[in-house]
Coordinates of C-alpha atoms and ligand atoms in Angstrom, one line a residue:
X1 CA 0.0 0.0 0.0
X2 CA 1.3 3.8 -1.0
X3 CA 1.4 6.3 1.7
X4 CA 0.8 9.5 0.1
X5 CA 0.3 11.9 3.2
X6 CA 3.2 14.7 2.0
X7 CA 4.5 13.4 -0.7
X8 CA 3.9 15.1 -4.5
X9 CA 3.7 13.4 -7.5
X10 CA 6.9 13.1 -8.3
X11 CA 7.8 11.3 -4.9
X12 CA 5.0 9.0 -4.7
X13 CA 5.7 8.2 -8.5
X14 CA 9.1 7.2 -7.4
X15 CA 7.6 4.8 -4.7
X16 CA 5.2 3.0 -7.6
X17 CA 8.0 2.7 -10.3
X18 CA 10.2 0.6 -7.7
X19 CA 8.8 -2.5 -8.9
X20 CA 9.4 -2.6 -12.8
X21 CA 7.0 -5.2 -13.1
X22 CA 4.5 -4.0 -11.5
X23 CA 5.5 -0.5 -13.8
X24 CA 5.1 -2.7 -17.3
X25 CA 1.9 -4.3 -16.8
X26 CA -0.5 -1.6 -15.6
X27 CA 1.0 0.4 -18.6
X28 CA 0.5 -3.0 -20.5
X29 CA -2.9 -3.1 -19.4
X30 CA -4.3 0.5 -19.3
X31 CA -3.1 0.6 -23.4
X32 CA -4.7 -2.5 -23.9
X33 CA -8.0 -0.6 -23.1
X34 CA -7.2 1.9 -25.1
X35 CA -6.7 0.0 -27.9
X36 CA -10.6 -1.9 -27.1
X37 CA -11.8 1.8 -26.9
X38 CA -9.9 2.6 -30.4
X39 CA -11.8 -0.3 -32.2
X40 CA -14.9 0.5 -30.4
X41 CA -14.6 3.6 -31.3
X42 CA -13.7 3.0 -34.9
X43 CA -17.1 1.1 -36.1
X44 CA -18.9 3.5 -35.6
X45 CA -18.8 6.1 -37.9
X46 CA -20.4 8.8 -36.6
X47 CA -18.2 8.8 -33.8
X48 CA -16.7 12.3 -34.4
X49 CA -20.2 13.7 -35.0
X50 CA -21.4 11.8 -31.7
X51 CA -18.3 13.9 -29.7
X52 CA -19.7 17.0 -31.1
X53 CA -22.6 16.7 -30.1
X54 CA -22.1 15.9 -26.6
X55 CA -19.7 19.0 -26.6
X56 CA -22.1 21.1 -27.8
X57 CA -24.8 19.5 -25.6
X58 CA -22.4 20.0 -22.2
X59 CA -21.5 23.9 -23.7
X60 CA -24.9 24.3 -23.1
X61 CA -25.4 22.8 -20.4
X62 CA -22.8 24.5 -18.9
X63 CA -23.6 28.4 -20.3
X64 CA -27.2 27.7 -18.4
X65 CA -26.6 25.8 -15.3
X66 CA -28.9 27.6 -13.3
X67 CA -32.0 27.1 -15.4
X68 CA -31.5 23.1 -15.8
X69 CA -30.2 22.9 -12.4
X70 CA -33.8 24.4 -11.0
X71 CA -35.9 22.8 -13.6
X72 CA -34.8 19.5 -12.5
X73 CA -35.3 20.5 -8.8
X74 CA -39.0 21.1 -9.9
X75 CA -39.5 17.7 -11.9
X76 CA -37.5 15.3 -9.2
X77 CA -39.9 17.0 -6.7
X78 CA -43.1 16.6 -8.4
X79 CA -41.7 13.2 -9.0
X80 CA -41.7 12.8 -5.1
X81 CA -38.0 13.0 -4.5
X82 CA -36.5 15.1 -1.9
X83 CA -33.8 17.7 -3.2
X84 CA -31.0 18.8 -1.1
X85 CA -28.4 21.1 -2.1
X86 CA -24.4 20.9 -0.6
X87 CA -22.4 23.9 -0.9
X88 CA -19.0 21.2 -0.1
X89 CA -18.3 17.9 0.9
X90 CA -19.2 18.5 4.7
X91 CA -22.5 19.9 4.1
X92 CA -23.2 16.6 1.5
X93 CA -21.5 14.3 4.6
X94 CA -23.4 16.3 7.1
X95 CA -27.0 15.9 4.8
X96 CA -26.2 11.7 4.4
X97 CA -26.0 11.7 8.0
X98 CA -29.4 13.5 9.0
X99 CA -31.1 11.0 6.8
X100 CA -30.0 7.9 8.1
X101 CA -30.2 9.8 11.7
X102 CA -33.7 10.4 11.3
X103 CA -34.2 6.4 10.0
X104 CA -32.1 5.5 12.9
X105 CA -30.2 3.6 10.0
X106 CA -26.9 2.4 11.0
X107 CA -25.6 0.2 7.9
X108 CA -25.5 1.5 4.6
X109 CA -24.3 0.0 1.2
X110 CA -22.8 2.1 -0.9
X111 CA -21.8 2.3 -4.8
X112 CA -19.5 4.7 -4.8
X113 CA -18.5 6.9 -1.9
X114 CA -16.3 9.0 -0.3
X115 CA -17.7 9.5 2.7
X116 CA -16.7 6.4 4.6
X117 CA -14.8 7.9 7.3
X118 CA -17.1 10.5 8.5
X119 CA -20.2 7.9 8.8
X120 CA -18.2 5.3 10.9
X121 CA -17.1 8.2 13.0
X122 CA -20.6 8.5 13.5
X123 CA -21.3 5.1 14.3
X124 CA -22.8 4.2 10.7
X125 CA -20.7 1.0 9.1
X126 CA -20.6 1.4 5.0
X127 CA -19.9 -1.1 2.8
X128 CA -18.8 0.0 -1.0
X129 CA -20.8 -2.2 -3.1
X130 CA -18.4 -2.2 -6.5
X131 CA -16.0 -5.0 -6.7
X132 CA -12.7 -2.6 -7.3
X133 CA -14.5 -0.2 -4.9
X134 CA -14.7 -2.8 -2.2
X135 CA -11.4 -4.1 -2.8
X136 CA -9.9 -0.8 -1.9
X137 CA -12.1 -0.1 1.1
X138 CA -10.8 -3.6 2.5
X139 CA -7.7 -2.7 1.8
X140 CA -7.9 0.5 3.2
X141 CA -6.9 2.7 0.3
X142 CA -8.2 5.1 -2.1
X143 CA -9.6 4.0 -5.9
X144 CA -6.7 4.4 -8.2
X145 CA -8.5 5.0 -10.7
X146 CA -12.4 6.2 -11.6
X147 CA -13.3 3.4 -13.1
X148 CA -11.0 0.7 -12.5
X149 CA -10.5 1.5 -8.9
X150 CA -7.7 -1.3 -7.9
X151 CA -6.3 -1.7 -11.4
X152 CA -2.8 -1.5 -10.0
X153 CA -3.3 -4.4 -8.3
X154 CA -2.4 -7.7 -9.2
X155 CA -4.6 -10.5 -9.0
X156 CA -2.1 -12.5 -6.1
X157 CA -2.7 -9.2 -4.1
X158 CA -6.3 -9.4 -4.5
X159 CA -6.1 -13.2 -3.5
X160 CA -4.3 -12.2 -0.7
X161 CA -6.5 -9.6 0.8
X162 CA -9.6 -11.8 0.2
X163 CA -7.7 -14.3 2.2
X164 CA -7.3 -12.1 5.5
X165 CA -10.9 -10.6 5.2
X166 CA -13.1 -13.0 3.7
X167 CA -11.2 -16.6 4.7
X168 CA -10.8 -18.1 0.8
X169 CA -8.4 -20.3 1.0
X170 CA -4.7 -19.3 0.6
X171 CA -3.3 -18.6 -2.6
X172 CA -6.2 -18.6 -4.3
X173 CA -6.6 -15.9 -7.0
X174 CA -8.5 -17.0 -9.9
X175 CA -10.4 -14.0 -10.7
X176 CA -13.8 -15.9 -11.5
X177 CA -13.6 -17.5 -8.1
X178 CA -12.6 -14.8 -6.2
X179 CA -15.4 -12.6 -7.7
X180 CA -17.8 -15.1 -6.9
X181 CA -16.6 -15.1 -3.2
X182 CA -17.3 -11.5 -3.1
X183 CA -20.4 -11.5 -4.6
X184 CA -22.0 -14.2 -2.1
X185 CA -20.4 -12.1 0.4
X186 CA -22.0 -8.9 -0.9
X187 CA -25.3 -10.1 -1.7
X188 CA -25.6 -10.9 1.8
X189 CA -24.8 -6.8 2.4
X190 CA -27.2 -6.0 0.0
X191 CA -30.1 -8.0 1.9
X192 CA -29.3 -6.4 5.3
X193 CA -28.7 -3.1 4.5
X194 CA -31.8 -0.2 5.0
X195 CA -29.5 2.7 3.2
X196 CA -28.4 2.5 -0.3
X197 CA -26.4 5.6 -1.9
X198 CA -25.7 6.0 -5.1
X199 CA -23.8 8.3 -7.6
X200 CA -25.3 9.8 -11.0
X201 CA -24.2 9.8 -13.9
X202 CA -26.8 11.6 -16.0
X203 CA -29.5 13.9 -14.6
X204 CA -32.4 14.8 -17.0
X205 CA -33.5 18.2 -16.5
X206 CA -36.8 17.7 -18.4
X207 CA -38.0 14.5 -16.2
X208 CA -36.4 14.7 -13.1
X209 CA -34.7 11.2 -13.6
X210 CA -31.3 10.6 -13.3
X211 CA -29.5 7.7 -14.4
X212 CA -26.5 5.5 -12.6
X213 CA -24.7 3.6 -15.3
X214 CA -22.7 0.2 -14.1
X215 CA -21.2 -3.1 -15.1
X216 CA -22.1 -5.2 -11.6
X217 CA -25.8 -4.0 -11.1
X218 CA -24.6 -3.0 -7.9
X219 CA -26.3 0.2 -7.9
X220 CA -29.4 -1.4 -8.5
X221 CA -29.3 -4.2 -5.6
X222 CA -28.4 -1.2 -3.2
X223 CA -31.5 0.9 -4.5
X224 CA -34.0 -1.1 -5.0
X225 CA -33.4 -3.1 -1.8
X226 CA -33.2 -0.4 0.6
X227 CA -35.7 1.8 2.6
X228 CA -33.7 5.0 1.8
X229 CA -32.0 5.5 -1.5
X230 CA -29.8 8.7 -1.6
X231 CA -28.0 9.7 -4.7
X232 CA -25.4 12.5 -5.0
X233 CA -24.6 14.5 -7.8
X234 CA -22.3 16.5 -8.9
X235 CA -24.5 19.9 -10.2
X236 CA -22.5 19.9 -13.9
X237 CA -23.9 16.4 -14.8
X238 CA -27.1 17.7 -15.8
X239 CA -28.2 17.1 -19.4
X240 CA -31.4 19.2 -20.4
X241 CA -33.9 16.1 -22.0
X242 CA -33.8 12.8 -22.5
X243 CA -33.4 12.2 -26.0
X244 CA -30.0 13.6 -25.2
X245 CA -29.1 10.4 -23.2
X246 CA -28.3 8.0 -26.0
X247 CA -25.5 10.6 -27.3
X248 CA -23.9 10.1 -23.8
X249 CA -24.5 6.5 -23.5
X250 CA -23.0 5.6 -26.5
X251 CA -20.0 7.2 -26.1
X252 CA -19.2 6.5 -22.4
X253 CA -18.4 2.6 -21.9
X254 CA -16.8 2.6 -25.4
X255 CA -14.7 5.8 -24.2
X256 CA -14.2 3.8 -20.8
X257 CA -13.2 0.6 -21.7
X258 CA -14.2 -0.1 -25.0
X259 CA -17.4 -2.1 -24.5
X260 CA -20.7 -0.8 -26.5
X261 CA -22.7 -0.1 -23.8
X262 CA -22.4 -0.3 -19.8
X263 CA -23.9 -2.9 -19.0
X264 CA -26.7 -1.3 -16.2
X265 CA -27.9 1.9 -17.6
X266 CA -30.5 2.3 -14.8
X267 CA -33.0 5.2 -14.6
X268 CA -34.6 6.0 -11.2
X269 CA -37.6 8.9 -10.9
X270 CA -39.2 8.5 -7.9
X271 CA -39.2 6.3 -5.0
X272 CA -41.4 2.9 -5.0
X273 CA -43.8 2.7 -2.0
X274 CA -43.0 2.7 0.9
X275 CA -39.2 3.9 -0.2
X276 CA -37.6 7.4 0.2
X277 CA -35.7 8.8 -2.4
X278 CA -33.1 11.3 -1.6
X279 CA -31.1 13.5 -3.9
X280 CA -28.1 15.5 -3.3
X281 CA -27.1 18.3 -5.8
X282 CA -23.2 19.1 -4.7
X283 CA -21.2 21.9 -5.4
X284 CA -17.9 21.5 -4.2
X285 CA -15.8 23.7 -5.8
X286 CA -18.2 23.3 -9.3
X287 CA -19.5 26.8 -9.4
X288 CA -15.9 28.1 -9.0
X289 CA -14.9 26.2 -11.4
X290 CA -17.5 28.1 -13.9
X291 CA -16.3 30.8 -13.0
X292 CA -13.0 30.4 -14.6
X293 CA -13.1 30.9 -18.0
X294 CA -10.2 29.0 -18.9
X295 CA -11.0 26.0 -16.9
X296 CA -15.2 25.8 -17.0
X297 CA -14.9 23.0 -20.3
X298 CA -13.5 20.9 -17.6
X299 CA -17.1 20.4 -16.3
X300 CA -18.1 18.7 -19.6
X301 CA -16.3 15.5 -18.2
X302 CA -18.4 12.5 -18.0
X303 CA -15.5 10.6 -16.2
X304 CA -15.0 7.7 -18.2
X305 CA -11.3 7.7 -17.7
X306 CA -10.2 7.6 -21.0
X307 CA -7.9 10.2 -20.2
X308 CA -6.1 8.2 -17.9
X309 CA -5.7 5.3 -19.8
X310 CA -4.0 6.9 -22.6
X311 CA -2.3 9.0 -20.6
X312 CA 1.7 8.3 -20.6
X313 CA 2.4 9.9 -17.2
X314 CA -0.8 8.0 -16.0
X315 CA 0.4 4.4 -17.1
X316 CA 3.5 4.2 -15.7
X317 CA 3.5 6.4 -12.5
X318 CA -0.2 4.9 -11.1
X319 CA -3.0 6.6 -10.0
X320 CA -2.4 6.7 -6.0
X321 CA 0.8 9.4 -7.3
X322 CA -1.9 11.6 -8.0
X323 CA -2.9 12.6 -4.1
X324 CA -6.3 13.5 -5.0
X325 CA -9.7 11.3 -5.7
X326 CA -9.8 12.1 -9.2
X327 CA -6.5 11.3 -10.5
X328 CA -4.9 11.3 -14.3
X329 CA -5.4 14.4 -16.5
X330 CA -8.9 15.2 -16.0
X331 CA -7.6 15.2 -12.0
X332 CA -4.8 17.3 -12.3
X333 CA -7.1 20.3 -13.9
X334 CA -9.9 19.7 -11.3
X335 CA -7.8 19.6 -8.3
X336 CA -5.8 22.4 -8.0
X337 CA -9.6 24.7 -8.6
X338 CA -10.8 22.9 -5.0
X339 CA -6.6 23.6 -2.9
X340 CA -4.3 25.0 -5.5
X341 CA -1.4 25.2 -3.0
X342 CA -2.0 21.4 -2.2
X343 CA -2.3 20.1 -5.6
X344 CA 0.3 22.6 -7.2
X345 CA 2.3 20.0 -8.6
X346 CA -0.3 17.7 -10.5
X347 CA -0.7 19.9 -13.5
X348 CA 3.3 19.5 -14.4
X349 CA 2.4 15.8 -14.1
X350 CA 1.7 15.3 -18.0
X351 CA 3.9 15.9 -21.0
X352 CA 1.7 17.8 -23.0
X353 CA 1.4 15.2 -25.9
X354 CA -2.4 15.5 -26.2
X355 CA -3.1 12.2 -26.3
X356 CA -5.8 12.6 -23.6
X357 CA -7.3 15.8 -25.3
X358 CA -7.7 13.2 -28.7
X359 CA -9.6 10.8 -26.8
X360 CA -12.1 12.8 -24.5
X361 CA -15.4 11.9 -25.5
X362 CA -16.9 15.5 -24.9
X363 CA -13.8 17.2 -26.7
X364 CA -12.2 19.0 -23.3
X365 CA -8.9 20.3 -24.4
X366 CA -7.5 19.0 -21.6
X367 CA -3.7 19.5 -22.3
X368 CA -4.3 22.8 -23.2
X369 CA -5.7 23.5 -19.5
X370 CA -2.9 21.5 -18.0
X371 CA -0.6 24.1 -19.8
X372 CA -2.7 27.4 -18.4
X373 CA -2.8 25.7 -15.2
X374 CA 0.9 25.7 -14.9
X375 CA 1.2 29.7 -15.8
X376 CA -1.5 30.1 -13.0
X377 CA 0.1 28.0 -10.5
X378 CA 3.3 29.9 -11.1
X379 CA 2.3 33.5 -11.0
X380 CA 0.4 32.2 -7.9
X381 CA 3.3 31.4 -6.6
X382 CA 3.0 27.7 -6.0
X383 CA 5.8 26.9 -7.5
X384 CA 9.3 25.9 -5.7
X385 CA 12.0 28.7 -6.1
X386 CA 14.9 25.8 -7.5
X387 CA 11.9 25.5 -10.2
X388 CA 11.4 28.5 -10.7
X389 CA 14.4 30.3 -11.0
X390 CA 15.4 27.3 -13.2
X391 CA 13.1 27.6 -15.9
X392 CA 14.0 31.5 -15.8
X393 CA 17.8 30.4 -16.4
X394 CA 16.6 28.2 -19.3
X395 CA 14.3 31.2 -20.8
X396 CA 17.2 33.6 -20.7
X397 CA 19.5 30.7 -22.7
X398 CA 17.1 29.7 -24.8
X399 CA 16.5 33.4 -25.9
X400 CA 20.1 34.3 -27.0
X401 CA 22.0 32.5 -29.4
X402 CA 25.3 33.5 -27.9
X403 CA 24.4 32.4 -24.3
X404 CA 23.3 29.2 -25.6
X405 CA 26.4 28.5 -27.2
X406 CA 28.9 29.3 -24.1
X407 CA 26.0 26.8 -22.4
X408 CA 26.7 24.4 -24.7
X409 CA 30.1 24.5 -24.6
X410 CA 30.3 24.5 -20.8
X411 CA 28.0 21.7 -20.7
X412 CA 29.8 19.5 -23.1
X413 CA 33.1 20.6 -21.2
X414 CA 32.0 19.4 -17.9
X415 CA 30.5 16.4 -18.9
X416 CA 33.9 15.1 -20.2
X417 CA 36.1 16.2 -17.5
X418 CA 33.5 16.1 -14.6
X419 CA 30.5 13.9 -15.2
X420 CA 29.5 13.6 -11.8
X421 CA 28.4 17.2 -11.3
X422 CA 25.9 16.2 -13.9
X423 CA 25.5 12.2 -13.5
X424 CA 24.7 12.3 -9.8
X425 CA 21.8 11.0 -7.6
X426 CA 21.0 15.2 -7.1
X427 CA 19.9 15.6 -10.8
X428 CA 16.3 14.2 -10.9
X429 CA 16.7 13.3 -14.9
X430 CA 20.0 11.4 -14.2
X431 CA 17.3 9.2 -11.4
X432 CA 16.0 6.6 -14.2
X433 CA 18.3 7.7 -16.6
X434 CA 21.1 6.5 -18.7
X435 CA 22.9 10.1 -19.3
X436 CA 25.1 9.9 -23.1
X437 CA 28.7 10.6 -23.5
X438 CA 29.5 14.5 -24.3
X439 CA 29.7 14.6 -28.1
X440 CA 32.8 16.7 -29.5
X441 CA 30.9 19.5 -31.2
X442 CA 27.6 21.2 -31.2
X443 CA 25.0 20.5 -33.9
X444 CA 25.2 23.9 -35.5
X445 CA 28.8 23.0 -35.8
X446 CA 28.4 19.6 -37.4
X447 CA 25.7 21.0 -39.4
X448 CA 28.2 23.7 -40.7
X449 CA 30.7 21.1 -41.5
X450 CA 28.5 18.8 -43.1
X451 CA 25.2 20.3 -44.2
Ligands
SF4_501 S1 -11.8 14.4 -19.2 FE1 -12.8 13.4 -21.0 S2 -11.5 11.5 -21.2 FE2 -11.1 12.3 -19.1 S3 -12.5 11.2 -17.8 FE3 -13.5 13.2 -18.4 S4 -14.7 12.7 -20.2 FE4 -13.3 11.0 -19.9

């Protein structure tokens, strides 16, 4: 298990890439799904008209939050749901709590959560219903990934924890058996539990539904088992109608992990009898968000983590470097809006290449906010000074031909005569890297001689 209580990206990367192996096959892995999402992808041919359109639908979405946002108030009420609203994370904690309070419900199941620690505080035991999800929780870390919460684990691992908590036998880690394990060990869960909560990812503005996409039907055991099903929302995944859904549909498992469809694409509107329905519209850091120009695409996300599993920095460095719930790309430009100084150094995690940009279903450009992100964080002043006045050195270099010659020179001299002031364990690049011999002459030299 990573520790990550001080550590930036860079250090905690350095802990993950330790074990080679380990290094190679979730990189192995995460481009494999890529690839599934690339043939996916490719039979259909409307696919660049279907990533339009769910821009354009989310640009829209976004320009009149407000409106959808109190339209589907009104039609979730009507429908017989109860709305709450949660400025942050302790007024949605705080909200959870009062309903189960006033239930006197002490278990809850849940299908995705991050709330765990403030309801057993409070005497409440919760259970995360999704097999990666729950694999985490037991092994008392966070989801590496949004949807592929353990896939830096390895299946011996997984064996081994299902061992200690849930007595298979040892050794054992065939994935079809140790699924089925959890599932009989779940199922019980699901028929003792009062409490289900839920996420969403698609809130219909026009109805008053919302919709909770998943591949283990987990969402719909919890709900439609329980006395008290609560949902919570981010505000920006509002779509205005429902003849909208089948855009978003379409392109979210494929974008995800290359499958058509998800398989549970579950629509809830109002409770059955006898059943409350609860539903939780959180801002956290979302309207703030809006309010920067630069940054408010980032909203359109419909997380299927297709960013991260294209993502080079992603693959090989693992998604417990990134310190924050939402990690990869897509985390590193929502993070630093909710504790800039905290998550200062996530943005420079990428190299720019795009690659996660090309695959967004909904067309964020999200390298292009990773770059903006790193001029804010700098005249912020979030940056360290060795960083700082580094990059300056390099600007002024870079800038005058006759600098970067003597630079060049100098730097060719000393690696020669004195290769450990460049080769040694205080240069970060010389870390994982095989540094070259010092050639004789420049390339605008060579290039003079030879060209
Ligand atoms: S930013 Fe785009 S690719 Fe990344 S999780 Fe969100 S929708 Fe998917």
């Amino acid at each position: 298990m990573i520790t990550n209580s001080i550590k930036d990206h860079a250090e905690l990367s350095e802990i993950f890439i330790k074990d080679e192996e380990r290094v190679d096959w979730h990189d192995g892995s995460l481009w494999w799904i890529r690839q599934k999402r690339d043939k996916s992808a490719h039979q259909i041919p409307e696919w660049e008209t279907l990533r339009e359109t769910a821009s354009a639908i989310k640009d829209n979405v976004i320009s009149n939050l407000h409106q959808y946002l109190l339209q589907f108030e009104a039609s979730a009420l009507n429908n017989g749901v109860k709305v709450h609203w949660a400025a942050d994370a302790e007024e949605h904690n705080a909200i959870v709590y009062s309903i189960l309070k006033a239930k006197e419900i002490t278990q809850m199941v849940t299908e995705e959560c991050r709330l765990n620690e403030y309801l057993n505080e409070r005497g409440i035991d919760v259970i995360n219903s999704d097999l990666g999800e729950y694999i985490q929780q037991i092994d008392n870390e966070p989801p590496s990934h949004i949807v592929l919460p353990c896939i830096h684990k390895r299946k011996e691992e997984i064996g081994e924890l299902f061992h200690e908590h849930l007595g298979t036998e040892k050794g054992l880690s065939d994935p079809t058996l140790l699924t089925r394990v959890a599932r009989k060990h779940l199922r019980n869960v699901f028929l003792s539990r009062r409490g289900a909560l839920t996420g969403v990812n698609f809130a219909i503005a026009e109805t008053g539904e919302f919709v909770v996409c998943t591949n283990e039907g987990n969402a719909d055991m919890g709900a439609h088992l329980s006395e008290v099903h609560i949902a919570s929302m981010g505000i920006e995944k509002i779509i205005p109608e429902r003849k909208h859904l089948g855009v978003f549909l379409r392109l979210l498992a494929r974008s995800a992990i290359g499958q058509p469809i998800t398989i549970y694409s579950s629509h809830f509107r109002k409770p059955r009898e006898g059943q409350e329905m609860h539903i939780i519209l959180v801002d956290y850091g979302r309207s703030r968000q809006l309010g920067r120009v630069d940054f408010r695409n980032s909203l359109k996300c419909i997380k299927c983590g297709g960013c991260m599993n294209t993502c080079p920095v992603y693959r090989k460095s693992g998604g417990l470097s990134y310190h924050n719930t939402i990690s990869g790309p897509i985390g590193a430009i929502l993070a630093p809006n909710l504790d800039m100084k905290k998550h200062a150094d996530l943005p420079f995690a990428s190299t720019l290449c795009g690659s996660c940009s090309n695959v967004c279903p909904v067309k964020i450009d999200i390298h292009e906010q990773l770059y903006k992100w790193r001029q804010v964080i700098v005249k912020e002043g979030y940056v360290d000074n060795t960083k700082k006045l580094s990059m300056e050195a390099m600007a002024t270099t870079l800038s005058s031909p006759a600098l970067y010659r003597i630079a060049g020179n100098a730097g060719r001299w000393l690696m020669k005569n004195f290769p450990f002031t460049i080769n040694n364990k205080f240069n970060p690049w010389y870390k994982q890297r095989d540094m070259p011999g010092a050639k004789k002459q420049s390339f605008k030299t060579w290039y003079k001689n030879n060209g």
